[in-house]
Tab-separated table of C-alpha atoms in Angstrom:
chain	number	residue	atom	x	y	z
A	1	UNK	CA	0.000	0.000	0.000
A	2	UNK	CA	1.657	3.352	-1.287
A	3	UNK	CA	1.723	6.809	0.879
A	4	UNK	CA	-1.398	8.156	-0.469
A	5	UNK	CA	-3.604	5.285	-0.222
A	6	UNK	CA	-2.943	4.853	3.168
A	7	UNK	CA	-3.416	8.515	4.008
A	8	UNK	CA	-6.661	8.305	2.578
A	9	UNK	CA	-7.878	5.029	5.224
A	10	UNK	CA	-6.736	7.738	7.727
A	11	UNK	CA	-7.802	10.856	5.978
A	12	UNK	CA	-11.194	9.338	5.073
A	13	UNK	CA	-11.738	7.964	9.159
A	14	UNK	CA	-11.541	4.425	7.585
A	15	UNK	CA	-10.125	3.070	10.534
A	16	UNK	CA	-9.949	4.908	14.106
A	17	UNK	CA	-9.208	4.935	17.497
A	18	UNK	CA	-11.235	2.505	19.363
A	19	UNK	CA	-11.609	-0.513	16.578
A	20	UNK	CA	-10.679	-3.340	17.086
A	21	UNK	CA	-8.355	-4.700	14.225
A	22	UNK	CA	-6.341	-7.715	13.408
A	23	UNK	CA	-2.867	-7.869	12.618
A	24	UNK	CA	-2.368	-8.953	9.516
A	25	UNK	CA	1.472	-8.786	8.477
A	26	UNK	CA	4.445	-9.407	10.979
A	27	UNK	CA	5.276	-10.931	14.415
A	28	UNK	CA	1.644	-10.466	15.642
A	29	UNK	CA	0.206	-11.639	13.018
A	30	UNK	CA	-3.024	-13.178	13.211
A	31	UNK	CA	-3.707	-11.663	16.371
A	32	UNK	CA	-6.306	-8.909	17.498
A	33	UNK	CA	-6.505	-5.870	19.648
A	34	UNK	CA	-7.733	-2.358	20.143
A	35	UNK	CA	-7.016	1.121	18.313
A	36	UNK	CA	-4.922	3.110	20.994
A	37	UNK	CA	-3.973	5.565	18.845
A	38	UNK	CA	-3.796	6.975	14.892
A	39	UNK	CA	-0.581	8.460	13.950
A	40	UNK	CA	-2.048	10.941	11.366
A	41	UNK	CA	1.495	12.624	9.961
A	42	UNK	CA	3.123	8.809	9.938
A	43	UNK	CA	-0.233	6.469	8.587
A	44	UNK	CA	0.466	4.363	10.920
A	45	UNK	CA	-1.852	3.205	14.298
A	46	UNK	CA	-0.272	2.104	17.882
A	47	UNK	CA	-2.167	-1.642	18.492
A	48	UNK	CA	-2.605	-2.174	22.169
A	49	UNK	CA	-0.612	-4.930	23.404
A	50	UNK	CA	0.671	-5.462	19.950
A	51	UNK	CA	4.367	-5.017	18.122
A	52	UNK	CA	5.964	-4.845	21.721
A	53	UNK	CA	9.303	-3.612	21.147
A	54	UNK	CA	12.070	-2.995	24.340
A	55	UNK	CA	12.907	0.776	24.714
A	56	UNK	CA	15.438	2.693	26.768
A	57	UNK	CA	14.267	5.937	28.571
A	58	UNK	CA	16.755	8.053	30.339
A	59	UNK	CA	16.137	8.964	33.872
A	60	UNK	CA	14.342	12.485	34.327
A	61	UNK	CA	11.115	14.850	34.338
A	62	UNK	CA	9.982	12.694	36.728
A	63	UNK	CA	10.587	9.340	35.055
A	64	UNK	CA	12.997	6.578	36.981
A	65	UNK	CA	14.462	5.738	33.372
A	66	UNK	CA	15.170	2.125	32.611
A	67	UNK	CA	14.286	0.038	29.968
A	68	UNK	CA	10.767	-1.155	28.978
A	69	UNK	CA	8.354	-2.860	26.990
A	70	UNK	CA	6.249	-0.204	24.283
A	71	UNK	CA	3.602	-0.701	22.021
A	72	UNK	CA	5.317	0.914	18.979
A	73	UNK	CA	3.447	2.203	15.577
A	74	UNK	CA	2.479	-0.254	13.041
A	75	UNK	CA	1.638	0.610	9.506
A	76	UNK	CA	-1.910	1.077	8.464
A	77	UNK	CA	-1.618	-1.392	6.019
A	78	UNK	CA	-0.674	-4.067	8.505
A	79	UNK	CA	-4.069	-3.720	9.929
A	80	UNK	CA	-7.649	-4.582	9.353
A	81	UNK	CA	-10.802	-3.725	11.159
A	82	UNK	CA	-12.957	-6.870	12.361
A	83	UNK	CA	-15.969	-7.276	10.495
A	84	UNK	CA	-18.825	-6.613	13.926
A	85	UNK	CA	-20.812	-9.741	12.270
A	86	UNK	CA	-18.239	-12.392	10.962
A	87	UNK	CA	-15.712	-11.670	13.220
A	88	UNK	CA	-13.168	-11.970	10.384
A	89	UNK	CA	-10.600	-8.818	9.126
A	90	UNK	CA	-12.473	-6.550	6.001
A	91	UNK	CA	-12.366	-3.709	4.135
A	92	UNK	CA	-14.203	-0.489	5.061
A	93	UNK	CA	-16.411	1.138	2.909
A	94	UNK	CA	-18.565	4.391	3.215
A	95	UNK	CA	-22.480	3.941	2.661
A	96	UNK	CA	-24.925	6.931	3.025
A	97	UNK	CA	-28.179	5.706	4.737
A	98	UNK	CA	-31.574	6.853	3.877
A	99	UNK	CA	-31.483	9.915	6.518
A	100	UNK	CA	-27.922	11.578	4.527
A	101	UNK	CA	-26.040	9.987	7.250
A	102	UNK	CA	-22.329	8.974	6.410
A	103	UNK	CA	-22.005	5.320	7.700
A	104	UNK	CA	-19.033	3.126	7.778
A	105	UNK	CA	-19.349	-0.539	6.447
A	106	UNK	CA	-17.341	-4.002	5.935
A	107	UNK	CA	-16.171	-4.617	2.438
A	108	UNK	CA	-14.362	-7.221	0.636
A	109	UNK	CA	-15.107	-11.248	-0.101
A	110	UNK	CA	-16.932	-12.747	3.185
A	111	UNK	CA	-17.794	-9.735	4.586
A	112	UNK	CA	-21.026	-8.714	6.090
A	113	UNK	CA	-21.888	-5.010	4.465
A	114	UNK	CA	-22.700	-4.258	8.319
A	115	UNK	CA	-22.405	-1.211	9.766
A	116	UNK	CA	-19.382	-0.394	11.701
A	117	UNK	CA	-20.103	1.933	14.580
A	118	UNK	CA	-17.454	4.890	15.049
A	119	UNK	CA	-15.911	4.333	18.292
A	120	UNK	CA	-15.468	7.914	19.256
A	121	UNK	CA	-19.011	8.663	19.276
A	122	UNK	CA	-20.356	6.058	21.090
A	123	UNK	CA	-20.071	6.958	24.579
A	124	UNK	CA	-22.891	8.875	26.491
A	125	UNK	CA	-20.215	11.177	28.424
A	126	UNK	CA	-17.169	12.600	27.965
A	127	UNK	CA	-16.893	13.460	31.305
A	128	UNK	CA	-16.495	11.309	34.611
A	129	UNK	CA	-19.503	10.762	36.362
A	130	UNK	CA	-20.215	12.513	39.896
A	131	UNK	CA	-18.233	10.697	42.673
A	132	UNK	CA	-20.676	12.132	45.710
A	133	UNK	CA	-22.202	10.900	48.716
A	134	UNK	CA	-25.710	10.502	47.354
A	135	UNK	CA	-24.884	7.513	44.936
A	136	UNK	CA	-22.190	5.059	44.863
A	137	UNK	CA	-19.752	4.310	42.426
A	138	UNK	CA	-18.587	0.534	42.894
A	139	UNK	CA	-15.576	-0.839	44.602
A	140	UNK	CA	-15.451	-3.251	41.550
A	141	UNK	CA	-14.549	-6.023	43.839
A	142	UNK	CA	-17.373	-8.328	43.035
A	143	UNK	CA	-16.902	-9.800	46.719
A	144	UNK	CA	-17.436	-6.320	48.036
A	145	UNK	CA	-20.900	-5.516	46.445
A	146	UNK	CA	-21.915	-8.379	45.268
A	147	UNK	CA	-23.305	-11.727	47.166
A	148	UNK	CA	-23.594	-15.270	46.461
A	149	UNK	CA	-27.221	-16.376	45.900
A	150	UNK	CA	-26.945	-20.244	44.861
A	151	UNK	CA	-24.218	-22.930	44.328
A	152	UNK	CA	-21.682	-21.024	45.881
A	153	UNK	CA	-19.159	-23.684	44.018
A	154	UNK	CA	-20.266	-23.106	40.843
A	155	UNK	CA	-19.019	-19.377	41.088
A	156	UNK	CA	-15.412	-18.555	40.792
A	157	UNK	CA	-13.683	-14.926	41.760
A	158	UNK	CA	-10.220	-14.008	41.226
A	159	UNK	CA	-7.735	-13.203	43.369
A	160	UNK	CA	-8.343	-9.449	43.494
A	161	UNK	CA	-12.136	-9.508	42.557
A	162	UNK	CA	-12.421	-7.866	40.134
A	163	UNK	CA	-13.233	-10.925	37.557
A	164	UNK	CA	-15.683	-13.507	38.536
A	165	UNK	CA	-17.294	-16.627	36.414
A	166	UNK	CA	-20.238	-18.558	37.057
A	167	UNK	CA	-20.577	-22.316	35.775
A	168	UNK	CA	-23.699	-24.431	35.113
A	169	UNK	CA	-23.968	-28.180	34.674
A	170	UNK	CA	-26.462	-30.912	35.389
A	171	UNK	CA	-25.692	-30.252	38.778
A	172	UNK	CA	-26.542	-26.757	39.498
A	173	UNK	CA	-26.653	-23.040	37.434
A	174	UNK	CA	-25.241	-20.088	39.905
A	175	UNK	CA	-26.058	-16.504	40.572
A	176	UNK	CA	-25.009	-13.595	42.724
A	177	UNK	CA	-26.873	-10.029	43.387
A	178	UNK	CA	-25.823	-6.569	44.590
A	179	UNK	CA	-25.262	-6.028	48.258
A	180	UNK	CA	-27.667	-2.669	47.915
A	181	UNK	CA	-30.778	-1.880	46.788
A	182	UNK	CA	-31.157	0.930	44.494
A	183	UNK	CA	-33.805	3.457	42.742
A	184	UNK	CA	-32.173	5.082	39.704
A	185	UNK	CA	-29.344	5.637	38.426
A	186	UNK	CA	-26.611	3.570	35.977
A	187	UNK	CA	-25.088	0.150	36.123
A	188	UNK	CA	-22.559	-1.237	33.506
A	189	UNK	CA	-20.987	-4.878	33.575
A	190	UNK	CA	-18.287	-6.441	30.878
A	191	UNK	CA	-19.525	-9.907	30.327
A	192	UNK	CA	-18.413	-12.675	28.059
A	193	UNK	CA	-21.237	-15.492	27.071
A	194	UNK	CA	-20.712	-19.074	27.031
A	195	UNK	CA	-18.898	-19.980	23.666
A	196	UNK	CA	-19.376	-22.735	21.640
A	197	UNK	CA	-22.510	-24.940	21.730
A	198	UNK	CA	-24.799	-22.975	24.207
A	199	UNK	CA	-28.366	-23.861	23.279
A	200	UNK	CA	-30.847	-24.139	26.183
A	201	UNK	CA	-28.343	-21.947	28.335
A	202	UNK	CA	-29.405	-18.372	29.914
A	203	UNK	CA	-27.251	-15.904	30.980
A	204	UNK	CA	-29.401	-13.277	33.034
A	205	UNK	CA	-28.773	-9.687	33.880
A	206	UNK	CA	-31.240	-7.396	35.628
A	207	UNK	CA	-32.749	-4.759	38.323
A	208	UNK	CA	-35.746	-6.777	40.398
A	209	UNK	CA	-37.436	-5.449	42.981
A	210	UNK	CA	-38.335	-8.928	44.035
A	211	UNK	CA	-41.703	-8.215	45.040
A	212	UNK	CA	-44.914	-9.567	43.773
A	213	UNK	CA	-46.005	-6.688	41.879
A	214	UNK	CA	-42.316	-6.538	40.949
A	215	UNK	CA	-40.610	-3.886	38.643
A	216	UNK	CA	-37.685	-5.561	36.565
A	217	UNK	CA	-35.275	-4.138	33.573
A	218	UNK	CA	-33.867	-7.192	32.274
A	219	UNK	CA	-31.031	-8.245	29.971
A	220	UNK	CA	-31.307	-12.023	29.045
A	221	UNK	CA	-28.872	-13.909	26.987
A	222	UNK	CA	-30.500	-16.515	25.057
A	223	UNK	CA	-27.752	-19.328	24.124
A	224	UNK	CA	-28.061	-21.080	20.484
A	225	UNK	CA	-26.339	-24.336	18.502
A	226	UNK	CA	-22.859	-24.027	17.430
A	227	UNK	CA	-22.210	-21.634	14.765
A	228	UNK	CA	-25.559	-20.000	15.370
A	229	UNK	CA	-25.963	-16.109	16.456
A	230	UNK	CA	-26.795	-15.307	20.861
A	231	UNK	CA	-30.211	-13.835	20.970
A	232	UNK	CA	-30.410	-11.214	23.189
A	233	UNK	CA	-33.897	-10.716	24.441
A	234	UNK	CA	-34.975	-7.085	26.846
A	235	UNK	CA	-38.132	-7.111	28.949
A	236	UNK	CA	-39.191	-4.773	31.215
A	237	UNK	CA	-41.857	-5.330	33.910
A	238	UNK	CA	-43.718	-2.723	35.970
A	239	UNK	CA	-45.941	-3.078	38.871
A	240	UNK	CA	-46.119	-6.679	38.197
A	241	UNK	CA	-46.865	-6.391	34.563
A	242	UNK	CA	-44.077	-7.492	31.986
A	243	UNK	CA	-44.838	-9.121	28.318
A	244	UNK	CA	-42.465	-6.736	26.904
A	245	UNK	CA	-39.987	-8.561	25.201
A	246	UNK	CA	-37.593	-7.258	22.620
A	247	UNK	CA	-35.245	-9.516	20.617
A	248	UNK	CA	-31.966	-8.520	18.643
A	249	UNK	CA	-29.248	-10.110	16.901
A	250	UNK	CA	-25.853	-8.461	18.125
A	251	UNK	CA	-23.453	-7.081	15.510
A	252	UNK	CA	-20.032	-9.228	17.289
A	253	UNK	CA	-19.579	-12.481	18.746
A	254	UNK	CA	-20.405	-11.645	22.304
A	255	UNK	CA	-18.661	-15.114	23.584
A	256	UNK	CA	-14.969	-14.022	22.468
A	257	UNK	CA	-14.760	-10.699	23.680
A	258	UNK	CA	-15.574	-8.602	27.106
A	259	UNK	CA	-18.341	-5.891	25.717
A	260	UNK	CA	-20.189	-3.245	27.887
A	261	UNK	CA	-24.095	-3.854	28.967
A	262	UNK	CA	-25.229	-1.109	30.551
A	263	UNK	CA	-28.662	-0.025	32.050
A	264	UNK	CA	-29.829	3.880	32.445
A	265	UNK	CA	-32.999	4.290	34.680
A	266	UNK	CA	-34.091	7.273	35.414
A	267	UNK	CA	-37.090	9.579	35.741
A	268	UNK	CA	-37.708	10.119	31.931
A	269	UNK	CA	-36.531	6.827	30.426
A	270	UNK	CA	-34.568	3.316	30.535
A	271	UNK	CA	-32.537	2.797	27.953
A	272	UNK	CA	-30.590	-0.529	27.716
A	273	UNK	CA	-27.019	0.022	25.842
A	274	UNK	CA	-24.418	-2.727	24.117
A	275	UNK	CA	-21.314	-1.235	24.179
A	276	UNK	CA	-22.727	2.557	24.569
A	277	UNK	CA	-24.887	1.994	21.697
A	278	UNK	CA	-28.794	2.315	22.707
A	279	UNK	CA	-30.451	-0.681	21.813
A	280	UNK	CA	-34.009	-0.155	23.435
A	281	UNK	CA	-35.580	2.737	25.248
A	282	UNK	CA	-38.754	2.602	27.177
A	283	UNK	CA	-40.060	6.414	27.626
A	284	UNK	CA	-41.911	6.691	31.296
A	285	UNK	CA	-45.586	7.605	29.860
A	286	UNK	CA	-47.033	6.964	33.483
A	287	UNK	CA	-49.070	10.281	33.104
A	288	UNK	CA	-50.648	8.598	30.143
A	289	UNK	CA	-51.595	5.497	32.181
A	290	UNK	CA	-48.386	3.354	30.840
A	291	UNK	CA	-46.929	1.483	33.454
A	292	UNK	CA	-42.823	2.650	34.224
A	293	UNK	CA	-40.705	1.520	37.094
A	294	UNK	CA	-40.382	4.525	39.756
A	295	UNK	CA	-41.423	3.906	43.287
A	296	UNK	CA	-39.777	0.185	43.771
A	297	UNK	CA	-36.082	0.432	44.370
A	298	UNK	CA	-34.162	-2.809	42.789
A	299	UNK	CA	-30.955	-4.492	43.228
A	300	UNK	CA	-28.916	-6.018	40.896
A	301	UNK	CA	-29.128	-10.016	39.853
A	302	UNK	CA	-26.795	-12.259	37.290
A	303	UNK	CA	-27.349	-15.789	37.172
A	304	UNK	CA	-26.593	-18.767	34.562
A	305	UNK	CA	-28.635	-21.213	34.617
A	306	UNK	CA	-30.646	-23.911	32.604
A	307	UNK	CA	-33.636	-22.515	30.035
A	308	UNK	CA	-34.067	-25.550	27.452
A	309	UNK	CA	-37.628	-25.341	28.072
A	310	UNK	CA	-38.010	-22.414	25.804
A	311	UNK	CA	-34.686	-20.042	25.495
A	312	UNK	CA	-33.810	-21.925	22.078
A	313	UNK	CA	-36.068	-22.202	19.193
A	314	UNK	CA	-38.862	-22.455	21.835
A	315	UNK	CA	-37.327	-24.774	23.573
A	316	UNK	CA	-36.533	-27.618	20.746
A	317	UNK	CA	-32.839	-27.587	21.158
A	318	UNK	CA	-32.261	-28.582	24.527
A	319	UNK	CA	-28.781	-28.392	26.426
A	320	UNK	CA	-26.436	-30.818	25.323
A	321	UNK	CA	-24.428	-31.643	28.626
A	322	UNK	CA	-21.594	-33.222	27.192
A	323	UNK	CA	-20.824	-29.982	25.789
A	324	UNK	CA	-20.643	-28.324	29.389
A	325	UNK	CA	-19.768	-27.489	31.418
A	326	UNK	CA	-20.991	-23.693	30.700
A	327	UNK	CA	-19.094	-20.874	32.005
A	328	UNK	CA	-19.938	-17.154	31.375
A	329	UNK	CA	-17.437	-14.372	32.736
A	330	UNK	CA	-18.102	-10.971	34.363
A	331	UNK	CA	-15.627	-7.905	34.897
A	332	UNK	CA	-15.241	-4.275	35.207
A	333	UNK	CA	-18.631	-3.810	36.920
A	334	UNK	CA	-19.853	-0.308	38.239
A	335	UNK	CA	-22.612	0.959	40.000
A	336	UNK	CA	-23.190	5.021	39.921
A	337	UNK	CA	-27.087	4.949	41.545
A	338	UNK	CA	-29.077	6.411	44.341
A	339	UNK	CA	-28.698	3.577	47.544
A	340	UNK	CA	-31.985	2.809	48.808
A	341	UNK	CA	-32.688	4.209	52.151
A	342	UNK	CA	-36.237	4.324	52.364
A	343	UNK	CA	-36.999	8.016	51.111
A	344	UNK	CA	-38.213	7.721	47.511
A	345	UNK	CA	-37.982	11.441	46.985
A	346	UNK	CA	-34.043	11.769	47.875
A	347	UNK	CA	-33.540	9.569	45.156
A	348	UNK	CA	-36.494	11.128	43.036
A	349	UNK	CA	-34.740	15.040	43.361
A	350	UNK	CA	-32.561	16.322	40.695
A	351	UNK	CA	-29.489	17.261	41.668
A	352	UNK	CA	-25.468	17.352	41.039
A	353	UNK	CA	-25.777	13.886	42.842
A	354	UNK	CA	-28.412	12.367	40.992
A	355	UNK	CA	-26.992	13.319	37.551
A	356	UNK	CA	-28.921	10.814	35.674
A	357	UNK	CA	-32.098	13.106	35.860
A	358	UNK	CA	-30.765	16.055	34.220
A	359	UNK	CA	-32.578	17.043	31.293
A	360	UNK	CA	-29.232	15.742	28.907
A	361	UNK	CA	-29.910	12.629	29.781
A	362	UNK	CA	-33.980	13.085	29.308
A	363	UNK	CA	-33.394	11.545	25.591
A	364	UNK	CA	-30.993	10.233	23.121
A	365	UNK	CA	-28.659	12.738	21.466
A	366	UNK	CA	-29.235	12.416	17.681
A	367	UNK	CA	-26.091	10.594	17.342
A	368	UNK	CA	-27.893	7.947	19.885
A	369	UNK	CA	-31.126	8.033	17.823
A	370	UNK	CA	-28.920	7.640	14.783
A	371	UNK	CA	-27.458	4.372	16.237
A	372	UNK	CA	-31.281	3.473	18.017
A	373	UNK	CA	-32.195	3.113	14.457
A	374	UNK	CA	-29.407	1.244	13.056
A	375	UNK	CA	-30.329	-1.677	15.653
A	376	UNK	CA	-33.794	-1.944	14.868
A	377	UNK	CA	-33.581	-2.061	11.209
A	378	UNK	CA	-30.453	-4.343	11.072
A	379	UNK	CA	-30.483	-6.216	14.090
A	380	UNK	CA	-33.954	-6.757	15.596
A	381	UNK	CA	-35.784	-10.272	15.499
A	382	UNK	CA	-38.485	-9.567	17.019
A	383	UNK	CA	-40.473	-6.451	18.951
A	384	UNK	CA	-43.912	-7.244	21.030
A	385	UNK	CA	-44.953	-3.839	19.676
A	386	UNK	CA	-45.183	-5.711	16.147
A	387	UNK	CA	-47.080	-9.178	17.412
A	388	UNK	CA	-50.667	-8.322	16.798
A	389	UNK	CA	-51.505	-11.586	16.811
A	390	UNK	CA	-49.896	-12.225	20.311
A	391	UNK	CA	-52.251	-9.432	21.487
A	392	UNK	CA	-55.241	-9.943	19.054
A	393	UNK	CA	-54.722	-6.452	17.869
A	394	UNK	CA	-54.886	-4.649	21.188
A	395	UNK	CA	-51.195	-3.477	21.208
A	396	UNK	CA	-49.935	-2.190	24.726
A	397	UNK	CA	-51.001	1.553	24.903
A	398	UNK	CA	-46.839	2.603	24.657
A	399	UNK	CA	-46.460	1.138	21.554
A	400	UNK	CA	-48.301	4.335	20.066
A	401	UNK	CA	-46.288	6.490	22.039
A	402	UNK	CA	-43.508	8.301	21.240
A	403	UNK	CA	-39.721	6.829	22.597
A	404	UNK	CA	-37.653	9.678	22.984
């Protein structure tokens, strides 16, 4: 690849800080990692973790000196971004979508023609979050603020505790759930799915308020055969009252990778997010009779655990135990919410604390709304706001009703 061409990947935000690329010449090789940085004025990118090279740095402005390990610059040509679908290195493309917006997309033989989402604009903040009294931001030590629920020795922790695993066979599943209870706020948690053959397995993530007129936001990982896409199925229950359910396809292979599932609850809206990219909101329309989850404060579950009956295909693939056992990993948790201590409106006020119910985070940005729509029209399966059969053409009233 000549001086120009390459320029123009760079030039033309082909590839950018943030994707995650394989190596595809030299001692790497084969191997994948993360965007750390673009070298504009060289065309070249810094790979992190990749072409470690040993170099000397004198003692001074503060350094010790010595001699150490450095990520240094590879050439852009020596690089390819990962398809989000296939998983495989492609070609990027531009593609302007219906709306006039400019769109990234994988070329070349094998690839998807998915969209690939730019990096840089995909978080909700640019700023850290408020570290005050009134909410808590997590130790990240899952023994700290998280419990054991069942089969205590089916869950594994490391050494510091900031990873853990839990493991299901035809013995047990396992779970764990947050020390607090909360009402609003934002929770995040890196988890990687079982891999391989994980049909009939569930992976669940939520907020329950474990009564029995419950309010729940859940995340549930639907496990499929071999070779076959994770579903990922939303549902949302509120005074009791769920039947919600909203099924995507993601855009990467969730079991080979550590990506970001996040929740956002507050006054005006939940939105669930994959890697900071909205995948659902659900507007509160309580002053239009809709139910929304506001007075119940909720803690935080995970569990893995056995769903043949009906998480795949309905429950006609079944789990195939010789394939187990099934392990799913959790990391990098945290928890920035209101702690429950029995005064609703503390948690209900706006304030520097309680940043979540500022009127930025109200509704999407249009870059969110941008992205909202690029996951229903590419990704989703199946929406209960479509299924007028399921509801003999009586849709739930919010499915009229505006989402952001």
């Amino acid at each position: 690849m000549g001086w120009k061409a390459a320029e123009k990947l760079i030039r033309h935000w082909r590839i950018l800080r943030g994707d995650n690329v394989m190596v595809i010449r030299g001692k790497d090789k084969g191997e994948t990692g993360v965007v750390k940085r673009v070298v504009r004025s060289q065309n070249r990118v810094i790979v992190e973790g990749k072409n470690l090279v040993k170099k000397h740095i004198k003692q001074g402005q503060g350094h010790e000196g010595g001699i150490f390990t450095v990520e240094a610059p590879l050439h852009v040509s020596n690089v390819q971004v990962i398809d989000p679908v296939t998983g495989k290195p492609c070609k990027v493309g531009i593609k302007y979508l219906e709306d006039g917006t400019k769109v990234r997309v994988s070329r070349g033989l094998g690839a998807s023609g998915s969209i690939i989402p730019r990096p840089e604009i995909l978080k909700i903040r640019t700023t850290p979050r408020p570290t005050v009294e009134a909410s808590v931001v997590s130790t990240g030590d899952f023994n700290k603020d998280f419990f054991v629920t069942w089969s205590p020795n089916h869950v594994n922790t490391s050494a510091d505790g900031h990873q853990r695993s839990l493991k299901l066979d035809q013995e047990s599943g396992a779970g764990f759930a947050s020390n607090q209870m909360f009402l609003f706020g934002q929770v995040d948690m890196q988890i990687k799915l079982v891999p391989g053959h994980s049909a009939g397995t569930v992976v669940a993530y939520y907020l329950t308020s474990d009564q029995p007129n419950r309010d729940e936001i859940d995340y549930e990982f639907l496990g499929n055969v071999d070779g076959k896409p994770y579903i990922l199925q939303t549902n949302i229950f509120a005074d009791g009252y769920d039947n919600r359910e909203e099924r995507i396809n993601l855009w990467f292979d969730p079991t080979k990778d550590f990506h970001t599932y996040s929740i956002l609850w507050n006054l005006h809206q939940i939105v669930f997010m994959v890697d900071w990219v909205p995948i659902r909101v659900y507007r509160n329309h309580a002053e239009k009779g809709v139910g929304f989850p506001r007075w119940q404060p909720m803690g935080i579950k995970v569990s893995l655990w056995n769903g043949d009956s009906w998480a795949t295909r309905g429950g006609k693939e079944k789990i195939d135990w010789s394939k187990g056992p099934f392990l799913a990993s959790f990391r990098n948790h945290k928890i920035d919410a209101c702690v429950w201590n029995g005064n609703a409106r503390f948690c209900r006020a706006e304030s520097s604390t309680n940043w979540w119910h500022k009127d930025k985070f109200s509704s999407l940005t249009s870059t969110q709304r941008k992205l909202f729509k690029w996951v229903r029209k590419y990704h989703m399966i199946y929406d209960y706001c479509q299924d007028n059969q399921r509801f003999q053409n009586d849709l739930p009233k919010e499915c009229s009703l505006p989402k952001y």
